[in-house]
Amino acid sequence: MNDLRVKIITYGCQMNEYDSHLVASELAARGAHFVETVEEANFVLVNTCAVRGKPVEKVKSLLGQLRKEKQRRGGHFVIGMMGCLASLEEGQAIARDFGVDVLLGAGAIHKIGEALEKLEPFWDVGFYPELDEVVPPPPAGALSAYVTLIRGCDHHCTYCVVPRTRGPEVSRHPELVLREVEQLVAAGVVEITLLGQNVNSYGKDDPSYPDFADLIRQVAALGVRRLRFVTSHPMNFSDRIIEAIAETPAVGQYVHLPVQSGSDRILRRMAREYRRDYYLERVARLREALPGLVLTTDIIVGFPGETEEDFQQTLDLYDEVGFDAAYMFAYSARPGTPSYERFEDLPREVKIERLERLIEKQKHWSLERNRAWIGREVEVLVRGPAKEEHWALGHDQSNHPVLLPVAEVAGPGLYRARIEEASPHMLFGKVLEPALAGSVNP
Ligand code: SAM
Ligand code: SF4
């Protein structure tokens, strides 16, 4: 296709952001231009999320608009859909309804070039090992970047579509991961986030690969200033990994460890494999090794069969751990998942009411934990202007969102700052030193 003007719209998690970048790089290599709006584009590609009902509704409404645009242009407009929803039959039915021309499942996204060479509809929902061999170039001018470590998931949480959308766990070859990290560091990236549904399982599928603990050390040795990883599964969070984090200054003392529920009965129904005591023991071990630990989590409320007592156990666990922050979700019954097939959904009002109570709990703890940072010095990686007027937004080493006065910031880069105020969602700082040498992005 000549004169390819592309707009990519991304929903969902960081893995999708990485995948959109990978696809954009493949398209750029074929001469595509990227445009800001749908009106300027002749190819719009939607990278989709299928984890909850809400993102699916968003995709449907966007595809409705795109279908109208296609009709308005007499068909001279290509609609593409990729990612998790595209991998599901549910998504393929939606794609048929809305006249999607190019559909690539989460395991086939590298086929984008091939798809556009054919002047006919192209659908592929396979899982191809070649996808993991693609090493996308560093994002232009970025200070922060993602690197996929492992695709897919071998767990079978009963509420989750991911094992079906992203297939079984496949670790990327360590040489490719290290090469990608090396290129990013050379391009000036100061923060790298390693990605996977379960980064802790890295290497389990190939005995010749390092395990996740060793991989952390190898990646850090390449000179990356900040190293993060998401997501960790409590079951695979071994002492070896905790030791590697404690030994590696670039990782800092931040861990995201989804708990999902504080009730053993519900954890069992979710097939989460661990129980409440095991989770608390992992947290105690982490805090022993990392005394300044900032710990965040994911929680689902209103899972089928969750009683008020089960929910109370989640609230109690929250108090026992005192999480710094949490992503909280009302259970969403997703067609095709075991919990959808087997269990009856709770009334929406019950789920919403519990979610509101949990959010109150989270606000209380986040404020408490954030206030402890007042007066401390941190290093903030500023990304750009914040939504709030007169402030620039960045993140510190422990992944707290930090606002700095825009007047004190020369542009994106690293700044030393002192925290002066805290809210449940944010730290507010004052710049002590201008950007550290070499980190400002002109
Ligand atoms: N692999 C990661 C893990 O196990 O924690 C994250 C997977 S998922 C993309 C991110 C979060 O979405 C989960 O931790 C869970 O809290 C939430 N989630 C997944 N399925 C859900 C559902 N059906 N309803 C509500 N929340 C869900
Ligand atoms: Fe989904 Fe569970 Fe796998 Fe996470 S570990 S992706 S929640 S099945």
Coordinates of C-alpha atoms and ligand atoms in Angstrom, one line a residue:
M1 CA 0.0 0.0 0.0
N2 CA 1.5 3.3 -1.1
D3 CA 1.0 6.5 0.9
L4 CA 0.3 4.7 4.2
R5 CA -0.9 7.1 6.8
V6 CA -1.4 5.2 10.1
K7 CA -3.0 5.9 13.4
I8 CA -2.6 3.2 16.1
I9 CA -5.0 3.4 19.1
T10 CA -3.9 1.3 22.1
Y11 CA -6.1 0.0 25.0
G12 CA -5.0 -2.0 27.9
C13 CA -1.7 -2.9 29.7
Q14 CA 2.0 -2.1 29.1
M15 CA 2.3 -5.3 27.1
N16 CA 0.0 -3.7 24.6
E17 CA 2.0 -0.5 24.6
Y18 CA 5.1 -2.5 23.8
D19 CA 3.3 -4.5 21.1
S20 CA 2.0 -1.3 19.5
H21 CA 5.5 0.1 19.4
L22 CA 6.7 -3.2 17.8
V23 CA 4.0 -3.0 15.1
A24 CA 4.7 0.7 14.5
S25 CA 8.4 -0.1 14.0
E26 CA 7.4 -2.8 11.4
L27 CA 5.2 -0.3 9.6
A28 CA 7.8 2.5 9.7
A29 CA 10.3 0.1 8.1
R30 CA 7.8 -0.2 5.3
G31 CA 7.5 3.6 4.8
A32 CA 4.4 4.3 6.8
H33 CA 3.8 7.8 8.2
F34 CA 2.1 8.2 11.5
V35 CA -0.7 10.8 11.9
E36 CA -2.4 12.2 15.0
T37 CA -6.1 11.8 14.0
V38 CA -8.4 9.3 12.4
E39 CA -9.3 11.9 9.8
E40 CA -5.8 12.1 8.5
A41 CA -5.2 8.3 8.5
N42 CA -6.0 5.8 5.8
F43 CA -5.2 2.9 8.1
V44 CA -6.4 2.8 11.7
L45 CA -5.2 -0.1 13.9
V46 CA -6.8 -0.7 17.2
N47 CA -4.8 -2.7 19.8
T48 CA -7.4 -4.2 22.1
C49 CA -7.8 -5.5 25.6
A50 CA -10.2 -8.2 26.7
V51 CA -9.5 -8.6 30.4
R52 CA -12.7 -6.9 31.5
G53 CA -16.0 -6.0 29.8
K54 CA -15.4 -2.3 29.9
P55 CA -12.4 -2.2 27.5
V56 CA -14.4 -4.5 25.1
E57 CA -17.2 -2.0 25.1
K58 CA -14.7 0.8 24.3
V59 CA -13.3 -1.1 21.4
K60 CA -16.9 -1.7 20.0
S61 CA -17.7 2.0 20.2
L62 CA -14.5 3.0 18.5
L63 CA -15.0 0.4 15.7
G64 CA -18.5 1.8 15.2
Q65 CA -17.0 5.2 14.5
L66 CA -14.4 3.7 12.2
R67 CA -17.0 1.8 10.3
K68 CA -18.8 5.1 9.6
E69 CA -15.5 6.7 8.5
K70 CA -15.0 3.8 6.1
Q71 CA -18.5 4.3 4.7
R72 CA -17.9 8.0 4.3
R73 CA -14.8 7.4 2.3
G74 CA -16.4 4.8 0.0
G75 CA -14.3 2.0 1.4
H76 CA -10.9 3.6 0.9
F77 CA -10.0 3.2 4.5
V78 CA -8.5 0.2 6.3
I79 CA -9.6 -0.9 9.7
G80 CA -7.2 -3.1 11.7
M81 CA -7.7 -4.9 15.0
M82 CA -4.9 -6.6 17.0
G83 CA -4.2 -7.9 20.5
C84 CA -6.1 -9.8 23.1
L85 CA -9.7 -9.3 21.9
A86 CA -8.7 -10.2 18.3
S87 CA -7.4 -13.5 19.7
L88 CA -10.9 -14.5 21.0
E89 CA -13.9 -15.7 19.0
E90 CA -15.8 -12.9 20.8
G91 CA -13.5 -10.4 19.2
Q92 CA -13.6 -12.0 15.8
A93 CA -17.4 -11.8 15.8
I94 CA -17.2 -8.1 16.7
A95 CA -14.6 -7.7 13.9
R96 CA -17.0 -9.2 11.4
D97 CA -19.9 -7.0 12.6
F98 CA -17.8 -3.8 12.2
G99 CA -16.1 -4.6 8.9
V100 CA -12.5 -5.0 10.2
D101 CA -10.1 -5.7 7.3
V102 CA -6.9 -6.7 9.1
L103 CA -7.1 -8.9 12.3
L104 CA -4.0 -10.0 14.1
G105 CA -4.2 -12.1 17.3
A106 CA -1.8 -11.2 20.1
G107 CA 0.6 -14.0 18.9
A108 CA 0.6 -12.9 15.2
I109 CA 1.2 -9.1 15.4
H110 CA 4.5 -9.2 13.5
K111 CA 2.6 -10.2 10.4
I112 CA 1.4 -6.7 10.0
G113 CA 3.7 -6.1 6.9
E114 CA 2.4 -9.2 5.2
A115 CA -1.1 -8.2 6.0
L116 CA -0.8 -4.8 4.2
E117 CA 1.0 -6.2 1.2
K118 CA -2.1 -8.3 0.4
L119 CA -4.9 -6.1 -1.0
E120 CA -7.5 -8.3 0.6
P121 CA -8.8 -8.9 4.1
F122 CA -6.1 -10.6 6.3
W123 CA -6.9 -12.5 9.5
D124 CA -4.4 -14.4 11.5
V125 CA -4.9 -15.6 15.1
G126 CA -2.0 -18.1 15.4
F127 CA 0.9 -18.0 17.9
Y128 CA 4.2 -17.7 16.1
P129 CA 7.7 -18.2 17.7
E130 CA 9.1 -15.7 15.2
L131 CA 7.3 -12.9 17.0
D132 CA 9.7 -13.2 19.9
E133 CA 12.7 -12.7 17.5
V134 CA 11.6 -9.2 16.6
V135 CA 13.8 -6.6 18.3
P136 CA 12.1 -3.3 17.8
P137 CA 14.3 -0.2 17.6
P138 CA 14.4 2.1 20.6
P139 CA 11.4 4.5 20.7
A140 CA 12.6 7.9 19.4
G141 CA 13.8 10.2 22.1
A142 CA 12.3 8.1 24.9
L143 CA 13.8 8.1 28.4
S144 CA 11.7 5.1 29.5
A145 CA 11.0 1.9 27.5
Y146 CA 9.5 -1.6 27.8
V147 CA 11.1 -4.9 26.9
T148 CA 9.0 -8.1 26.7
L149 CA 10.6 -10.9 28.5
I150 CA 8.0 -13.6 28.4
R151 CA 4.7 -13.9 26.5
G152 CA 1.6 -15.9 27.6
C153 CA 0.6 -17.5 30.9
D154 CA 0.7 -21.0 32.3
H155 CA -1.5 -20.2 35.3
H156 CA -5.3 -20.8 35.1
C157 CA -6.9 -18.1 37.2
T158 CA -10.6 -18.9 36.7
Y159 CA -11.6 -15.2 36.0
C160 CA -8.9 -14.5 33.4
V161 CA -8.9 -14.5 29.6
V162 CA -5.2 -14.1 29.2
P163 CA -4.1 -17.8 28.9
R164 CA -6.5 -18.0 25.9
T165 CA -5.6 -14.6 24.3
R166 CA -1.8 -14.9 24.8
G167 CA -1.3 -18.6 24.8
P168 CA 1.2 -20.6 27.0
E169 CA 4.3 -19.1 28.5
V170 CA 7.2 -18.6 26.1
S171 CA 10.4 -16.9 27.3
R172 CA 12.3 -14.8 24.8
H173 CA 15.9 -15.8 24.1
P174 CA 18.1 -14.1 26.7
E175 CA 20.4 -12.8 23.9
L176 CA 17.6 -11.0 22.2
V177 CA 16.5 -9.5 25.5
L178 CA 20.0 -8.3 26.4
R179 CA 20.5 -7.0 22.9
E180 CA 17.3 -5.0 23.1
V181 CA 18.3 -3.6 26.5
E182 CA 21.8 -2.7 25.2
Q183 CA 20.3 -0.8 22.3
L184 CA 18.0 1.1 24.6
V185 CA 20.7 2.1 27.0
A186 CA 22.9 3.2 24.1
A187 CA 20.0 5.4 22.9
G188 CA 19.8 7.2 26.2
V189 CA 16.9 5.3 27.9
V190 CA 17.3 5.6 31.7
E191 CA 14.4 3.4 32.8
I192 CA 13.5 -0.1 31.4
T193 CA 10.5 -2.1 32.5
L194 CA 10.7 -5.8 31.8
L195 CA 7.3 -7.2 30.9
G196 CA 5.4 -10.4 31.2
Q197 CA 2.2 -11.8 32.7
N198 CA 4.5 -13.6 35.0
V199 CA 8.0 -12.3 34.7
N200 CA 9.1 -14.5 37.6
S201 CA 8.6 -17.6 35.5
Y202 CA 11.2 -16.5 33.0
G203 CA 13.4 -19.3 31.8
K204 CA 11.2 -22.1 33.2
D205 CA 10.4 -23.3 29.6
D206 CA 14.1 -23.6 28.6
P207 CA 16.8 -25.0 30.9
S208 CA 19.6 -23.3 28.9
Y209 CA 18.1 -19.8 29.8
P210 CA 19.0 -18.0 33.0
D211 CA 16.2 -17.8 35.6
F212 CA 14.6 -14.4 36.4
A213 CA 16.9 -13.7 39.3
D214 CA 20.0 -14.1 37.1
L215 CA 18.4 -12.2 34.2
I216 CA 17.8 -9.2 36.5
R217 CA 21.6 -9.2 37.3
Q218 CA 22.5 -9.5 33.7
V219 CA 20.2 -6.7 32.5
A220 CA 21.4 -4.4 35.3
A221 CA 25.0 -5.1 34.4
L222 CA 24.3 -3.4 31.0
G223 CA 24.2 -0.1 32.8
V224 CA 20.5 0.7 32.9
R225 CA 19.9 3.3 35.6
R226 CA 16.4 2.1 36.6
L227 CA 15.1 -1.3 36.2
R228 CA 11.5 -2.4 36.8
F229 CA 9.4 -5.4 36.1
V230 CA 5.7 -6.3 35.9
T231 CA 3.9 -8.5 36.7
S232 CA 4.9 -10.9 39.5
H233 CA 2.9 -13.9 40.6
P234 CA 3.2 -14.6 44.3
M235 CA 3.6 -18.3 43.6
N236 CA 6.8 -17.8 41.6
F237 CA 8.3 -15.0 43.7
S238 CA 11.2 -17.0 45.1
D239 CA 13.8 -16.1 47.7
R240 CA 16.4 -16.1 44.8
I241 CA 14.4 -13.3 43.1
I242 CA 14.1 -11.3 46.4
E243 CA 17.9 -11.6 46.8
A244 CA 18.5 -10.5 43.3
I245 CA 16.4 -7.4 43.8
A246 CA 18.1 -6.6 47.1
E247 CA 21.5 -6.9 45.4
T248 CA 20.6 -4.7 42.4
P249 CA 20.5 -1.0 43.1
A250 CA 18.9 -0.2 39.7
V251 CA 15.8 -2.1 40.7
G252 CA 15.1 0.1 43.7
Q253 CA 12.7 -1.1 46.4
Y254 CA 9.4 -1.3 44.4
V255 CA 7.4 -4.5 43.9
H256 CA 4.0 -5.0 42.4
L257 CA 2.6 -8.2 43.7
P258 CA -1.1 -8.9 42.9
V259 CA -3.0 -10.6 45.8
Q260 CA -6.5 -10.5 44.2
S261 CA -8.3 -11.5 47.5
G262 CA -7.7 -11.9 51.2
S263 CA -10.0 -14.9 51.6
D264 CA -8.7 -18.4 51.2
R265 CA -12.1 -19.6 50.0
I266 CA -12.1 -17.1 47.2
L267 CA -8.4 -17.6 46.3
R268 CA -9.3 -21.3 45.9
R269 CA -12.3 -20.5 43.7
M270 CA -10.0 -18.2 41.7
A271 CA -7.4 -21.0 41.4
R272 CA -4.8 -18.6 42.6
E273 CA -2.6 -21.5 43.9
Y274 CA -1.4 -19.7 47.1
R275 CA -3.3 -18.8 50.2
R276 CA -3.4 -15.7 52.4
D277 CA -0.7 -16.9 54.8
Y278 CA 1.7 -17.7 52.0
Y279 CA 1.1 -14.2 50.5
L280 CA 1.8 -12.6 53.9
E281 CA 4.9 -14.7 54.4
R282 CA 6.2 -13.4 51.0
V283 CA 5.5 -9.8 52.0
A284 CA 7.3 -10.4 55.4
R285 CA 10.3 -11.9 53.5
L286 CA 10.4 -9.0 51.1
R287 CA 10.3 -6.4 53.9
E288 CA 13.1 -8.1 55.7
A289 CA 15.3 -8.0 52.6
L290 CA 14.1 -4.5 51.4
P291 CA 13.4 -2.4 54.4
G292 CA 12.2 0.6 52.3
L293 CA 9.8 -1.5 50.2
V294 CA 7.0 0.2 48.3
L295 CA 4.4 -2.5 47.6
T296 CA 1.5 -2.3 45.3
T297 CA -1.1 -4.9 44.3
D298 CA -4.2 -5.8 42.2
I299 CA -7.5 -6.8 43.9
I300 CA -10.7 -8.1 42.5
V301 CA -13.9 -7.5 44.5
G302 CA -17.2 -9.2 44.1
F303 CA -15.8 -12.5 42.7
P304 CA -18.7 -15.0 42.4
G305 CA -19.6 -16.4 45.8
E306 CA -17.7 -13.7 47.7
T307 CA -19.6 -13.2 51.0
E308 CA -19.4 -10.1 53.2
E309 CA -17.1 -12.1 55.4
D310 CA -14.8 -13.0 52.5
F311 CA -14.7 -9.3 51.6
Q312 CA -13.9 -8.4 55.2
Q313 CA -10.9 -10.7 55.0
T314 CA -9.7 -8.7 52.0
L315 CA -10.1 -5.4 53.9
D316 CA -8.2 -7.0 56.9
L317 CA -5.4 -8.2 54.7
Y318 CA -5.1 -4.6 53.3
D319 CA -4.7 -3.3 56.8
E320 CA -2.2 -6.0 57.7
V321 CA 0.0 -5.2 54.7
G322 CA -0.7 -1.5 54.3
F323 CA -0.2 -1.4 50.5
D324 CA 1.2 1.8 49.1
A325 CA -1.2 1.6 46.2
A326 CA -3.6 -0.8 44.6
Y327 CA -5.4 -1.4 41.3
M328 CA -8.9 -2.4 42.3
F329 CA -11.4 -4.0 40.0
A330 CA -15.0 -5.1 40.3
Y331 CA -15.2 -8.7 39.0
S332 CA -16.1 -8.8 35.3
A333 CA -17.6 -12.1 34.0
R334 CA -15.7 -12.8 30.8
P335 CA -17.3 -15.3 28.3
G336 CA -15.2 -18.4 28.0
T337 CA -13.5 -18.2 31.4
P338 CA -14.0 -21.0 33.9
S339 CA -15.6 -18.6 36.4
Y340 CA -18.1 -17.4 33.8
E341 CA -19.0 -20.9 32.9
R342 CA -19.3 -22.3 36.4
F343 CA -20.3 -19.5 38.8
E344 CA -23.2 -17.0 39.1
D345 CA -22.2 -13.4 39.0
L346 CA -23.0 -11.2 42.1
P347 CA -25.4 -8.3 41.6
R348 CA -23.7 -5.2 40.3
E349 CA -24.7 -3.1 43.3
V350 CA -22.9 -5.5 45.6
K351 CA -19.7 -5.3 43.6
I352 CA -19.8 -1.5 43.3
E353 CA -20.5 -1.0 47.0
R354 CA -17.6 -3.2 48.0
L355 CA -15.3 -1.6 45.4
E356 CA -16.2 1.8 47.0
R357 CA -15.3 0.6 50.4
L358 CA -12.0 -0.9 49.2
I359 CA -11.2 2.4 47.5
E360 CA -11.7 4.2 50.8
K361 CA -9.3 1.8 52.5
Q362 CA -6.8 2.3 49.7
K363 CA -7.0 6.1 50.0
H364 CA -6.4 5.9 53.7
W365 CA -3.3 3.7 53.4
S366 CA -1.9 5.5 50.3
L367 CA -2.1 8.8 52.1
E368 CA -0.5 7.4 55.2
R369 CA 2.3 5.7 53.2
N370 CA 2.8 8.7 51.0
R371 CA 3.0 11.1 53.9
A372 CA 6.0 9.2 55.2
W373 CA 7.9 10.5 52.1
I374 CA 7.5 14.2 53.1
G375 CA 10.9 15.7 53.7
R376 CA 12.8 12.9 51.8
E377 CA 15.0 13.4 48.8
V378 CA 14.1 11.4 45.7
E379 CA 15.2 11.1 42.0
V380 CA 12.3 12.0 39.7
L381 CA 12.2 10.9 36.0
V382 CA 10.0 13.7 34.5
R383 CA 8.1 12.7 31.5
G384 CA 6.3 15.9 30.6
P385 CA 3.5 18.3 31.6
A386 CA 1.0 17.0 34.1
K387 CA -2.8 17.3 33.6
E388 CA -2.7 19.6 36.6
E389 CA -1.8 23.1 35.4
H390 CA 1.7 24.4 36.4
W391 CA 3.0 20.9 37.2
A392 CA 5.3 18.4 35.5
L393 CA 4.7 14.7 36.0
G394 CA 7.3 12.1 36.7
H395 CA 8.0 9.0 38.8
D396 CA 10.6 8.4 41.5
Q397 CA 12.8 5.3 42.0
S398 CA 9.9 3.7 44.0
N399 CA 7.4 4.4 41.2
H400 CA 5.4 7.0 43.1
P401 CA 3.9 9.5 40.7
V402 CA 5.5 12.9 41.6
L403 CA 4.5 16.4 40.6
L404 CA 7.2 19.1 40.3
P405 CA 6.5 22.8 39.6
V406 CA 6.8 23.2 35.8
A407 CA 8.8 26.4 36.4
E408 CA 11.6 24.4 38.0
V409 CA 11.8 21.8 35.3
A410 CA 13.7 22.4 32.0
G411 CA 12.2 19.4 30.2
P412 CA 11.9 15.7 30.4
G413 CA 14.8 14.1 32.4
L414 CA 16.1 13.2 35.8
Y415 CA 15.8 15.6 38.7
R416 CA 16.7 15.5 42.4
A417 CA 13.8 16.7 44.4
R418 CA 12.5 17.0 48.0
I419 CA 9.0 15.8 48.7
E420 CA 7.0 18.6 50.3
E421 CA 3.4 17.4 50.3
A422 CA 1.5 14.2 49.7
S423 CA -2.0 13.2 48.6
P424 CA -3.4 9.6 48.3
H425 CA -2.4 9.5 44.7
M426 CA 0.6 11.8 44.4
L427 CA 3.7 13.2 45.9
F428 CA 4.5 16.9 45.4
G429 CA 8.1 17.9 45.3
K430 CA 10.5 20.8 44.9
V431 CA 13.5 20.5 42.5
L432 CA 16.8 20.6 44.4
E433 CA 19.1 20.2 41.4
P434 CA 18.5 20.6 37.7
A435 CA 18.5 17.5 35.5
L436 CA 21.4 15.3 36.0
A437 CA 24.0 15.5 33.3
G438 CA 23.1 13.7 30.1
S439 CA 19.5 12.9 31.0
V440 CA 17.6 15.9 29.5
N441 CA 15.9 15.0 26.3
P442 CA 16.2 18.1 24.1
Ligands
SAM1 N1 -0.7 -11.6 35.1 C1 -0.9 -10.6 36.0 C2 -1.3 -11.2 37.4 O1 -1.5 -12.4 37.5 O2 -1.4 -10.5 38.3 C3 -2.0 -9.6 35.5 C4 -3.0 -10.0 34.6 S1 -4.4 -9.0 34.3 C5 -4.0 -8.4 32.7 C6 -4.3 -7.6 35.3 C7 -5.3 -7.6 36.4 O3 -6.6 -7.5 35.9 C8 -5.3 -8.8 37.3 O4 -4.3 -8.8 38.2 C9 -6.7 -8.8 37.9 O5 -6.7 -8.1 39.1 C10 -7.5 -8.1 36.9 N2 -8.4 -8.9 36.2 C11 -8.2 -10.0 35.4 N3 -9.3 -10.6 35.0 C12 -10.3 -9.9 35.6 C13 -11.8 -10.0 35.6 N4 -12.4 -11.0 34.9 N5 -12.5 -9.1 36.3 C14 -11.9 -8.2 37.0 N6 -10.6 -8.0 37.0 C15 -9.8 -8.9 36.3
SF4_2 FE1 -4.4 -14.1 34.2 FE2 -3.8 -15.4 36.4 FE3 -2.2 -15.6 34.2 FE4 -2.3 -13.3 35.6 S1 -1.6 -15.3 36.4 S2 -2.4 -13.6 33.4 S3 -4.4 -13.2 36.3 S4 -4.3 -16.4 34.4

